[in-house]
Amino acid sequence: MSNEDRKLFRLALAIIAGVTIVRVLVLIVSPLQLYPDEAQYWWWAQSPDLGYFSKPPLIAWVIWLFTSVFGDGEWALRLASPLFHASTALLLFAIGRKAFDARVGFWTSLAYLTLPGVAYSCGLISTDVPLLFCWALALFAFLRALDEPGWRWPVMCGLAIGFGLLAKYAMAYFILGAVFAAMASPRARKLVLS
């Protein structure tokens, strides 16, 4: 990583950390109660299982983990959301840097972090939050696997896809995207078929 890349990464990290701290503080002081889906997810988290009536289990597992540590307050139930979004923004920096350069990674991470939908999503917990993180992790691992032989990155991509499917079934579209990438790129085809 060049000095310029390091500078941009440190700046992105500082901005992401600052925005995330503010979002967590807003969660702590917010008087907003749970909306019905959040209440249902909290109820599921009272007895973690391998699946529920309408959703895969990851959201309940995440809520169980955070409420086990921080208690059953609304803010604790939602705390994973800004942390996942911050992690997704950092992954987007890495994806942009890998695919193009650090400047693209910097602006991509900040664009994601400041999207109105992401800002809104930081105030609640939903299945989309871990899905986006898993999707970004799978894409980063897929891009790394294109250039680096071995099992590490394909296994990471597979784990991210697996956990993404435990977050929301829409993660299956990533597999479809990998098939399209394999049709368009010989490098991707070699990776997907290996």
PDB file of N, CA, C and O in Angstrom, residues 108-182:
ATOM      1  N   THR A 108     -16.104   5.754  -2.688  1.00  0.00           N
ATOM      2  CA  THR A 108     -17.152   4.727  -2.627  1.00  0.00           C
ATOM      3  C   THR A 108     -17.582   4.495  -1.182  1.00  0.00           C
ATOM      4  O   THR A 108     -18.775   4.417  -0.882  1.00  0.00           O
ATOM      5  N   SER A 109     -16.608   4.383  -0.281  1.00  0.00           N
ATOM      6  CA  SER A 109     -16.944   4.143   1.127  1.00  0.00           C
ATOM      7  C   SER A 109     -17.723   5.321   1.712  1.00  0.00           C
ATOM      8  O   SER A 109     -18.706   5.127   2.440  1.00  0.00           O
ATOM      9  N   LEU A 110     -17.338   6.536   1.373  1.00  0.00           N
ATOM     10  CA  LEU A 110     -18.048   7.704   1.896  1.00  0.00           C
ATOM     11  C   LEU A 110     -19.426   7.864   1.255  1.00  0.00           C
ATOM     12  O   LEU A 110     -20.381   8.279   1.929  1.00  0.00           O
ATOM     13  N   ALA A 111     -19.527   7.545  -0.026  1.00  0.00           N
ATOM     14  CA  ALA A 111     -20.836   7.610  -0.680  1.00  0.00           C
ATOM     15  C   ALA A 111     -21.802   6.636  -0.014  1.00  0.00           C
ATOM     16  O   ALA A 111     -22.946   6.990   0.292  1.00  0.00           O
ATOM     17  N   TYR A 112     -21.340   5.422   0.233  1.00  0.00           N
ATOM     18  CA  TYR A 112     -22.189   4.432   0.905  1.00  0.00           C
ATOM     19  C   TYR A 112     -22.583   4.914   2.299  1.00  0.00           C
ATOM     20  O   TYR A 112     -23.750   4.856   2.679  1.00  0.00           O
ATOM     21  N   LEU A 113     -21.593   5.365   3.050  1.00  0.00           N
ATOM     22  CA  LEU A 113     -21.827   5.778   4.439  1.00  0.00           C
ATOM     23  C   LEU A 113     -22.863   6.894   4.546  1.00  0.00           C
ATOM     24  O   LEU A 113     -23.611   6.955   5.521  1.00  0.00           O
ATOM     25  N   THR A 114     -22.904   7.767   3.542  1.00  0.00           N
ATOM     26  CA  THR A 114     -23.790   8.922   3.614  1.00  0.00           C
ATOM     27  C   THR A 114     -25.080   8.754   2.807  1.00  0.00           C
ATOM     28  O   THR A 114     -25.850   9.708   2.698  1.00  0.00           O
ATOM     29  N   LEU A 115     -25.318   7.579   2.265  1.00  0.00           N
ATOM     30  CA  LEU A 115     -26.586   7.351   1.569  1.00  0.00           C
ATOM     31  C   LEU A 115     -27.747   7.550   2.539  1.00  0.00           C
ATOM     32  O   LEU A 115     -27.684   7.086   3.684  1.00  0.00           O
ATOM     33  N   PRO A 116     -28.813   8.210   2.116  1.00  0.00           N
ATOM     34  CA  PRO A 116     -29.956   8.394   3.021  1.00  0.00           C
ATOM     35  C   PRO A 116     -30.512   7.059   3.540  1.00  0.00           C
ATOM     36  O   PRO A 116     -30.869   6.961   4.714  1.00  0.00           O
ATOM     37  N   GLY A 117     -30.571   6.052   2.685  1.00  0.00           N
ATOM     38  CA  GLY A 117     -31.077   4.748   3.120  1.00  0.00           C
ATOM     39  C   GLY A 117     -30.200   4.112   4.185  1.00  0.00           C
ATOM     40  O   GLY A 117     -30.703   3.478   5.120  1.00  0.00           O
ATOM     41  N   VAL A 118     -28.886   4.272   4.071  1.00  0.00           N
ATOM     42  CA  VAL A 118     -27.966   3.731   5.071  1.00  0.00           C
ATOM     43  C   VAL A 118     -28.097   4.516   6.370  1.00  0.00           C
ATOM     44  O   VAL A 118     -28.137   3.932   7.459  1.00  0.00           O
ATOM     45  N   ALA A 119     -28.183   5.835   6.268  1.00  0.00           N
ATOM     46  CA  ALA A 119     -28.362   6.660   7.477  1.00  0.00           C
ATOM     47  C   ALA A 119     -29.646   6.253   8.203  1.00  0.00           C
ATOM     48  O   ALA A 119     -29.654   6.096   9.430  1.00  0.00           O
ATOM     49  N   TYR A 120     -30.715   6.062   7.458  1.00  0.00           N
ATOM     50  CA  TYR A 120     -31.985   5.636   8.059  1.00  0.00           C
ATOM     51  C   TYR A 120     -31.855   4.240   8.656  1.00  0.00           C
ATOM     52  O   TYR A 120     -32.318   3.975   9.770  1.00  0.00           O
ATOM     53  N   SER A 121     -31.203   3.353   7.925  1.00  0.00           N
ATOM     54  CA  SER A 121     -31.049   1.968   8.362  1.00  0.00           C
ATOM     55  C   SER A 121     -30.225   1.843   9.640  1.00  0.00           C
ATOM     56  O   SER A 121     -30.381   0.873  10.384  1.00  0.00           O
ATOM     57  N   CYS A 122     -29.365   2.810   9.909  1.00  0.00           N
ATOM     58  CA  CYS A 122     -28.564   2.772  11.138  1.00  0.00           C
ATOM     59  C   CYS A 122     -29.414   2.975  12.382  1.00  0.00           C
ATOM     60  O   CYS A 122     -28.963   2.693  13.489  1.00  0.00           O
ATOM     61  N   GLY A 123     -30.641   3.437  12.207  1.00  0.00           N
ATOM     62  CA  GLY A 123     -31.522   3.653  13.344  1.00  0.00           C
ATOM     63  C   GLY A 123     -32.469   2.506  13.621  1.00  0.00           C
ATOM     64  O   GLY A 123     -33.335   2.597  14.479  1.00  0.00           O
ATOM     65  N   LEU A 124     -32.309   1.417  12.892  1.00  0.00           N
ATOM     66  CA  LEU A 124     -33.151   0.239  13.110  1.00  0.00           C
ATOM     67  C   LEU A 124     -32.346  -1.006  12.745  1.00  0.00           C
ATOM     68  O   LEU A 124     -31.259  -0.907  12.208  1.00  0.00           O
ATOM     69  N   ILE A 125     -32.887  -2.156  13.060  1.00  0.00           N
ATOM     70  CA  ILE A 125     -32.193  -3.400  12.718  1.00  0.00           C
ATOM     71  C   ILE A 125     -33.077  -4.178  11.757  1.00  0.00           C
ATOM     72  O   ILE A 125     -34.278  -4.309  11.976  1.00  0.00           O
ATOM     73  N   SER A 126     -32.485  -4.613  10.657  1.00  0.00           N
ATOM     74  CA  SER A 126     -33.226  -5.379   9.665  1.00  0.00           C
ATOM     75  C   SER A 126     -32.310  -6.422   9.039  1.00  0.00           C
ATOM     76  O   SER A 126     -31.089  -6.380   9.205  1.00  0.00           O
ATOM     77  N   THR A 127     -32.890  -7.304   8.283  1.00  0.00           N
ATOM     78  CA  THR A 127     -32.111  -8.373   7.643  1.00  0.00           C
ATOM     79  C   THR A 127     -31.186  -7.826   6.560  1.00  0.00           C
ATOM     80  O   THR A 127     -30.200  -8.478   6.210  1.00  0.00           O
ATOM     81  N   ASP A 128     -31.483  -6.637   6.040  1.00  0.00           N
ATOM     82  CA  ASP A 128     -30.645  -6.062   4.995  1.00  0.00           C
ATOM     83  C   ASP A 128     -29.265  -5.668   5.511  1.00  0.00           C
ATOM     84  O   ASP A 128     -28.294  -5.663   4.755  1.00  0.00           O
ATOM     85  N   VAL A 129     -29.175  -5.331   6.780  1.00  0.00           N
ATOM     86  CA  VAL A 129     -27.909  -4.837   7.342  1.00  0.00           C
ATOM     87  C   VAL A 129     -26.813  -5.910   7.274  1.00  0.00           C
ATOM     88  O   VAL A 129     -25.759  -5.677   6.678  1.00  0.00           O
ATOM     89  N   PRO A 130     -27.017  -7.117   7.841  1.00  0.00           N
ATOM     90  CA  PRO A 130     -25.972  -8.131   7.689  1.00  0.00           C
ATOM     91  C   PRO A 130     -25.842  -8.637   6.254  1.00  0.00           C
ATOM     92  O   PRO A 130     -24.758  -9.039   5.828  1.00  0.00           O
ATOM     93  N   LEU A 131     -26.937  -8.589   5.479  1.00  0.00           N
ATOM     94  CA  LEU A 131     -26.858  -9.007   4.072  1.00  0.00           C
ATOM     95  C   LEU A 131     -25.861  -8.139   3.318  1.00  0.00           C
ATOM     96  O   LEU A 131     -25.006  -8.655   2.590  1.00  0.00           O
ATOM     97  N   LEU A 132     -25.952  -6.823   3.468  1.00  0.00           N
ATOM     98  CA  LEU A 132     -25.045  -5.927   2.751  1.00  0.00           C
ATOM     99  C   LEU A 132     -23.595  -6.149   3.163  1.00  0.00           C
ATOM    100  O   LEU A 132     -22.685  -6.115   2.323  1.00  0.00           O
ATOM    101  N   PHE A 133     -23.369  -6.386   4.443  1.00  0.00           N
ATOM    102  CA  PHE A 133     -22.016  -6.686   4.908  1.00  0.00           C
ATOM    103  C   PHE A 133     -21.496  -7.972   4.264  1.00  0.00           C
ATOM    104  O   PHE A 133     -20.378  -8.013   3.743  1.00  0.00           O
ATOM    105  N   CYS A 134     -22.304  -9.026   4.291  1.00  0.00           N
ATOM    106  CA  CYS A 134     -21.884 -10.310   3.719  1.00  0.00           C
ATOM    107  C   CYS A 134     -21.656 -10.199   2.217  1.00  0.00           C
ATOM    108  O   CYS A 134     -20.720 -10.789   1.679  1.00  0.00           O
ATOM    109  N   TRP A 135     -22.492  -9.424   1.546  1.00  0.00           N
ATOM    110  CA  TRP A 135     -22.343  -9.238   0.108  1.00  0.00           C
ATOM    111  C   TRP A 135     -21.010  -8.549  -0.200  1.00  0.00           C
ATOM    112  O   TRP A 135     -20.270  -8.973  -1.086  1.00  0.00           O
ATOM    113  N   ALA A 136     -20.717  -7.487   0.544  1.00  0.00           N
ATOM    114  CA  ALA A 136     -19.459  -6.765   0.330  1.00  0.00           C
ATOM    115  C   ALA A 136     -18.259  -7.663   0.639  1.00  0.00           C
ATOM    116  O   ALA A 136     -17.269  -7.650  -0.100  1.00  0.00           O
ATOM    117  N   LEU A 137     -18.347  -8.439   1.709  1.00  0.00           N
ATOM    118  CA  LEU A 137     -17.249  -9.349   2.043  1.00  0.00           C
ATOM    119  C   LEU A 137     -17.062 -10.404   0.956  1.00  0.00           C
ATOM    120  O   LEU A 137     -15.929 -10.707   0.557  1.00  0.00           O
ATOM    121  N   ALA A 138     -18.159 -10.957   0.444  1.00  0.00           N
ATOM    122  CA  ALA A 138     -18.070 -11.961  -0.619  1.00  0.00           C
ATOM    123  C   ALA A 138     -17.452 -11.358  -1.879  1.00  0.00           C
ATOM    124  O   ALA A 138     -16.604 -11.982  -2.528  1.00  0.00           O
ATOM    125  N   LEU A 139     -17.855 -10.133  -2.222  1.00  0.00           N
ATOM    126  CA  LEU A 139     -17.304  -9.482  -3.413  1.00  0.00           C
ATOM    127  C   LEU A 139     -15.816  -9.194  -3.245  1.00  0.00           C
ATOM    128  O   LEU A 139     -15.020  -9.436  -4.167  1.00  0.00           O
ATOM    129  N   PHE A 140     -15.426  -8.718  -2.081  1.00  0.00           N
ATOM    130  CA  PHE A 140     -14.005  -8.465  -1.836  1.00  0.00           C
ATOM    131  C   PHE A 140     -13.204  -9.758  -1.955  1.00  0.00           C
ATOM    132  O   PHE A 140     -12.160  -9.802  -2.617  1.00  0.00           O
ATOM    133  N   ALA A 141     -13.690 -10.830  -1.331  1.00  0.00           N
ATOM    134  CA  ALA A 141     -12.983 -12.118  -1.403  1.00  0.00           C
ATOM    135  C   ALA A 141     -12.947 -12.644  -2.829  1.00  0.00           C
ATOM    136  O   ALA A 141     -11.930 -13.206  -3.272  1.00  0.00           O
ATOM    137  N   PHE A 142     -14.030 -12.466  -3.573  1.00  0.00           N
ATOM    138  CA  PHE A 142     -14.076 -12.906  -4.971  1.00  0.00           C
ATOM    139  C   PHE A 142     -13.015 -12.168  -5.784  1.00  0.00           C
ATOM    140  O   PHE A 142     -12.270 -12.784  -6.561  1.00  0.00           O
ATOM    141  N   LEU A 143     -12.925 -10.851  -5.614  1.00  0.00           N
ATOM    142  CA  LEU A 143     -11.922 -10.063  -6.340  1.00  0.00           C
ATOM    143  C   LEU A 143     -10.504 -10.473  -5.962  1.00  0.00           C
ATOM    144  O   LEU A 143      -9.628 -10.552  -6.823  1.00  0.00           O
ATOM    145  N   ARG A 144     -10.274 -10.723  -4.682  1.00  0.00           N
ATOM    146  CA  ARG A 144      -8.944 -11.168  -4.255  1.00  0.00           C
ATOM    147  C   ARG A 144      -8.613 -12.541  -4.820  1.00  0.00           C
ATOM    148  O   ARG A 144      -7.481 -12.808  -5.222  1.00  0.00           O
ATOM    149  N   ALA A 145      -9.616 -13.423  -4.876  1.00  0.00           N
ATOM    150  CA  ALA A 145      -9.387 -14.779  -5.389  1.00  0.00           C
ATOM    151  C   ALA A 145      -9.044 -14.772  -6.873  1.00  0.00           C
ATOM    152  O   ALA A 145      -8.378 -15.701  -7.356  1.00  0.00           O
ATOM    153  N   LEU A 146      -9.469 -13.753  -7.600  1.00  0.00           N
ATOM    154  CA  LEU A 146      -9.133 -13.673  -9.020  1.00  0.00           C
ATOM    155  C   LEU A 146      -7.629 -13.553  -9.239  1.00  0.00           C
ATOM    156  O   LEU A 146      -7.111 -14.035 -10.238  1.00  0.00           O
ATOM    157  N   ASP A 147      -6.941 -12.896  -8.311  1.00  0.00           N
ATOM    158  CA  ASP A 147      -5.517 -12.622  -8.477  1.00  0.00           C
ATOM    159  C   ASP A 147      -4.603 -13.467  -7.600  1.00  0.00           C
ATOM    160  O   ASP A 147      -3.410 -13.552  -7.874  1.00  0.00           O
ATOM    161  N   GLU A 148      -5.149 -14.042  -6.543  1.00  0.00           N
ATOM    162  CA  GLU A 148      -4.299 -14.758  -5.591  1.00  0.00           C
ATOM    163  C   GLU A 148      -4.702 -16.226  -5.539  1.00  0.00           C
ATOM    164  O   GLU A 148      -5.787 -16.551  -5.074  1.00  0.00           O
ATOM    165  N   PRO A 149      -3.828 -17.110  -6.004  1.00  0.00           N
ATOM    166  CA  PRO A 149      -4.176 -18.533  -5.974  1.00  0.00           C
ATOM    167  C   PRO A 149      -4.229 -19.059  -4.538  1.00  0.00           C
ATOM    168  O   PRO A 149      -3.726 -18.438  -3.613  1.00  0.00           O
ATOM    169  N   GLY A 150      -4.865 -20.179  -4.397  1.00  0.00           N
ATOM    170  CA  GLY A 150      -4.981 -20.783  -3.074  1.00  0.00           C
ATOM    171  C   GLY A 150      -6.428 -20.837  -2.634  1.00  0.00           C
ATOM    172  O   GLY A 150      -7.342 -20.419  -3.349  1.00  0.00           O
ATOM    173  N   TRP A 151      -6.611 -21.336  -1.443  1.00  0.00           N
ATOM    174  CA  TRP A 151      -7.953 -21.580  -0.923  1.00  0.00           C
ATOM    175  C   TRP A 151      -8.508 -20.463  -0.050  1.00  0.00           C
ATOM    176  O   TRP A 151      -9.703 -20.392   0.186  1.00  0.00           O
ATOM    177  N   ARG A 152      -7.621 -19.607   0.468  1.00  0.00           N
ATOM    178  CA  ARG A 152      -8.046 -18.632   1.474  1.00  0.00           C
ATOM    179  C   ARG A 152      -9.202 -17.744   1.009  1.00  0.00           C
ATOM    180  O   ARG A 152     -10.236 -17.641   1.676  1.00  0.00           O
ATOM    181  N   TRP A 153      -9.064 -17.100  -0.136  1.00  0.00           N
ATOM    182  CA  TRP A 153     -10.091 -16.168  -0.596  1.00  0.00           C
ATOM    183  C   TRP A 153     -11.349 -16.864  -1.106  1.00  0.00           C
ATOM    184  O   TRP A 153     -12.463 -16.398  -0.809  1.00  0.00           O
ATOM    185  N   PRO A 154     -11.248 -17.975  -1.844  1.00  0.00           N
ATOM    186  CA  PRO A 154     -12.492 -18.683  -2.206  1.00  0.00           C
ATOM    187  C   PRO A 154     -13.263 -19.186  -0.984  1.00  0.00           C
ATOM    188  O   PRO A 154     -14.498 -19.139  -0.963  1.00  0.00           O
ATOM    189  N   VAL A 155     -12.539 -19.657   0.039  1.00  0.00           N
ATOM    190  CA  VAL A 155     -13.220 -20.105   1.261  1.00  0.00           C
ATOM    191  C   VAL A 155     -13.895 -18.924   1.947  1.00  0.00           C
ATOM    192  O   VAL A 155     -15.042 -19.014   2.395  1.00  0.00           O
ATOM    193  N   MET A 156     -13.209 -17.785   2.003  1.00  0.00           N
ATOM    194  CA  MET A 156     -13.795 -16.576   2.592  1.00  0.00           C
ATOM    195  C   MET A 156     -15.043 -16.154   1.816  1.00  0.00           C
ATOM    196  O   MET A 156     -16.070 -15.794   2.411  1.00  0.00           O
ATOM    197  N   CYS A 157     -14.973 -16.218   0.489  1.00  0.00           N
ATOM    198  CA  CYS A 157     -16.132 -15.875  -0.339  1.00  0.00           C
ATOM    199  C   CYS A 157     -17.280 -16.834  -0.052  1.00  0.00           C
ATOM    200  O   CYS A 157     -18.426 -16.403   0.123  1.00  0.00           O
ATOM    201  N   GLY A 158     -16.991 -18.115   0.030  1.00  0.00           N
ATOM    202  CA  GLY A 158     -18.027 -19.107   0.323  1.00  0.00           C
ATOM    203  C   GLY A 158     -18.657 -18.900   1.688  1.00  0.00           C
ATOM    204  O   GLY A 158     -19.881 -19.001   1.839  1.00  0.00           O
ATOM    205  N   LEU A 159     -17.842 -18.606   2.687  1.00  0.00           N
ATOM    206  CA  LEU A 159     -18.382 -18.339   4.028  1.00  0.00           C
ATOM    207  C   LEU A 159     -19.261 -17.096   4.028  1.00  0.00           C
ATOM    208  O   LEU A 159     -20.329 -17.072   4.654  1.00  0.00           O
ATOM    209  N   ALA A 160     -18.824 -16.054   3.326  1.00  0.00           N
ATOM    210  CA  ALA A 160     -19.620 -14.829   3.257  1.00  0.00           C
ATOM    211  C   ALA A 160     -20.950 -15.090   2.557  1.00  0.00           C
ATOM    212  O   ALA A 160     -21.995 -14.593   2.996  1.00  0.00           O
ATOM    213  N   ILE A 161     -20.928 -15.884   1.492  1.00  0.00           N
ATOM    214  CA  ILE A 161     -22.177 -16.238   0.810  1.00  0.00           C
ATOM    215  C   ILE A 161     -23.066 -17.048   1.747  1.00  0.00           C
ATOM    216  O   ILE A 161     -24.273 -16.804   1.855  1.00  0.00           O
ATOM    217  N   GLY A 162     -22.477 -18.005   2.455  1.00  0.00           N
ATOM    218  CA  GLY A 162     -23.249 -18.822   3.388  1.00  0.00           C
ATOM    219  C   GLY A 162     -23.895 -17.997   4.484  1.00  0.00           C
ATOM    220  O   GLY A 162     -25.101 -18.133   4.754  1.00  0.00           O
ATOM    221  N   PHE A 163     -23.125 -17.113   5.109  1.00  0.00           N
ATOM    222  CA  PHE A 163     -23.702 -16.259   6.145  1.00  0.00           C
ATOM    223  C   PHE A 163     -24.702 -15.273   5.550  1.00  0.00           C
ATOM    224  O   PHE A 163     -25.693 -14.932   6.177  1.00  0.00           O
ATOM    225  N   GLY A 164     -24.425 -14.810   4.323  1.00  0.00           N
ATOM    226  CA  GLY A 164     -25.377 -13.936   3.658  1.00  0.00           C
ATOM    227  C   GLY A 164     -26.717 -14.622   3.431  1.00  0.00           C
ATOM    228  O   GLY A 164     -27.775 -14.013   3.598  1.00  0.00           O
ATOM    229  N   LEU A 165     -26.680 -15.906   3.077  1.00  0.00           N
ATOM    230  CA  LEU A 165     -27.922 -16.663   2.920  1.00  0.00           C
ATOM    231  C   LEU A 165     -28.631 -16.847   4.255  1.00  0.00           C
ATOM    232  O   LEU A 165     -29.857 -16.956   4.298  1.00  0.00           O
ATOM    233  N   LEU A 166     -27.861 -16.868   5.344  1.00  0.00           N
ATOM    234  CA  LEU A 166     -28.470 -16.929   6.672  1.00  0.00           C
ATOM    235  C   LEU A 166     -29.046 -15.573   7.094  1.00  0.00           C
ATOM    236  O   LEU A 166     -29.816 -15.491   8.044  1.00  0.00           O
ATOM    237  N   ALA A 167     -28.640 -14.508   6.381  1.00  0.00           N
ATOM    238  CA  ALA A 167     -29.183 -13.173   6.659  1.00  0.00           C
ATOM    239  C   ALA A 167     -30.458 -12.938   5.855  1.00  0.00           C
ATOM    240  O   ALA A 167     -31.469 -12.496   6.393  1.00  0.00           O
ATOM    241  N   LYS A 168     -30.373 -13.222   4.561  1.00  0.00           N
ATOM    242  CA  LYS A 168     -31.511 -12.998   3.673  1.00  0.00           C
ATOM    243  C   LYS A 168     -31.292 -13.835   2.419  1.00  0.00           C
ATOM    244  O   LYS A 168     -30.184 -13.891   1.895  1.00  0.00           O
ATOM    245  N   TYR A 169     -32.351 -14.436   1.933  1.00  0.00           N
ATOM    246  CA  TYR A 169     -32.216 -15.332   0.785  1.00  0.00           C
ATOM    247  C   TYR A 169     -31.788 -14.610  -0.484  1.00  0.00           C
ATOM    248  O   TYR A 169     -31.324 -15.240  -1.427  1.00  0.00           O
ATOM    249  N   ALA A 170     -31.902 -13.290  -0.513  1.00  0.00           N
ATOM    250  CA  ALA A 170     -31.466 -12.512  -1.677  1.00  0.00           C
ATOM    251  C   ALA A 170     -29.969 -12.662  -1.942  1.00  0.00           C
ATOM    252  O   ALA A 170     -29.498 -12.324  -3.027  1.00  0.00           O
ATOM    253  N   MET A 171     -29.222 -13.187  -0.997  1.00  0.00           N
ATOM    254  CA  MET A 171     -27.796 -13.425  -1.203  1.00  0.00           C
ATOM    255  C   MET A 171     -27.572 -14.392  -2.360  1.00  0.00           C
ATOM    256  O   MET A 171     -26.495 -14.397  -2.970  1.00  0.00           O
ATOM    257  N   ALA A 172     -28.559 -15.181  -2.698  1.00  0.00           N
ATOM    258  CA  ALA A 172     -28.433 -16.116  -3.821  1.00  0.00           C
ATOM    259  C   ALA A 172     -28.162 -15.374  -5.127  1.00  0.00           C
ATOM    260  O   ALA A 172     -27.559 -15.942  -6.048  1.00  0.00           O
ATOM    261  N   TYR A 173     -28.562 -14.109  -5.218  1.00  0.00           N
ATOM    262  CA  TYR A 173     -28.281 -13.330  -6.423  1.00  0.00           C
ATOM    263  C   TYR A 173     -26.778 -13.126  -6.623  1.00  0.00           C
ATOM    264  O   TYR A 173     -26.337 -12.907  -7.742  1.00  0.00           O
ATOM    265  N   PHE A 174     -26.018 -13.191  -5.548  1.00  0.00           N
ATOM    266  CA  PHE A 174     -24.565 -13.082  -5.694  1.00  0.00           C
ATOM    267  C   PHE A 174     -24.042 -14.233  -6.545  1.00  0.00           C
ATOM    268  O   PHE A 174     -23.170 -14.041  -7.391  1.00  0.00           O
ATOM    269  N   ILE A 175     -24.574 -15.416  -6.313  1.00  0.00           N
ATOM    270  CA  ILE A 175     -24.160 -16.593  -7.088  1.00  0.00           C
ATOM    271  C   ILE A 175     -24.500 -16.384  -8.564  1.00  0.00           C
ATOM    272  O   ILE A 175     -23.684 -16.683  -9.443  1.00  0.00           O
ATOM    273  N   LEU A 176     -25.678 -15.843  -8.829  1.00  0.00           N
ATOM    274  CA  LEU A 176     -26.067 -15.530 -10.205  1.00  0.00           C
ATOM    275  C   LEU A 176     -25.096 -14.516 -10.808  1.00  0.00           C
ATOM    276  O   LEU A 176     -24.682 -14.647 -11.962  1.00  0.00           O
ATOM    277  N   GLY A 177     -24.710 -13.521 -10.021  1.00  0.00           N
ATOM    278  CA  GLY A 177     -23.728 -12.541 -10.488  1.00  0.00           C
ATOM    279  C   GLY A 177     -22.388 -13.181 -10.803  1.00  0.00           C
ATOM    280  O   GLY A 177     -21.721 -12.816 -11.778  1.00  0.00           O
ATOM    281  N   ALA A 178     -21.971 -14.155  -9.982  1.00  0.00           N
ATOM    282  CA  ALA A 178     -20.709 -14.855 -10.245  1.00  0.00           C
ATOM    283  C   ALA A 178     -20.798 -15.651 -11.542  1.00  0.00           C
ATOM    284  O   ALA A 178     -19.824 -15.733 -12.300  1.00  0.00           O
ATOM    285  N   VAL A 179     -21.969 -16.214 -11.825  1.00  0.00           N
ATOM    286  CA  VAL A 179     -22.162 -16.940 -13.092  1.00  0.00           C
ATOM    287  C   VAL A 179     -22.046 -15.974 -14.267  1.00  0.00           C
ATOM    288  O   VAL A 179     -21.375 -16.275 -15.264  1.00  0.00           O
ATOM    289  N   PHE A 180     -22.676 -14.797 -14.158  1.00  0.00           N
ATOM    290  CA  PHE A 180     -22.559 -13.803 -15.225  1.00  0.00           C
ATOM    291  C   PHE A 180     -21.107 -13.339 -15.388  1.00  0.00           C
ATOM    292  O   PHE A 180     -20.641 -13.135 -16.506  1.00  0.00           O
ATOM    293  N   ALA A 181     -20.406 -13.162 -14.278  1.00  0.00           N
ATOM    294  CA  ALA A 181     -18.997 -12.769 -14.343  1.00  0.00           C
ATOM    295  C   ALA A 181     -18.194 -13.851 -15.055  1.00  0.00           C
ATOM    296  O   ALA A 181     -17.306 -13.549 -15.866  1.00  0.00           O
ATOM    297  N   ALA A 182     -18.505 -15.110 -14.774  1.00  0.00           N
ATOM    298  CA  ALA A 182     -17.796 -16.222 -15.420  1.00  0.00           C
ATOM    299  C   ALA A 182     -18.058 -16.250 -16.927  1.00  0.00           C
ATOM    300  O   ALA A 182     -17.171 -16.619 -17.709  1.00  0.00           O
TER     301      ALA A 182
END
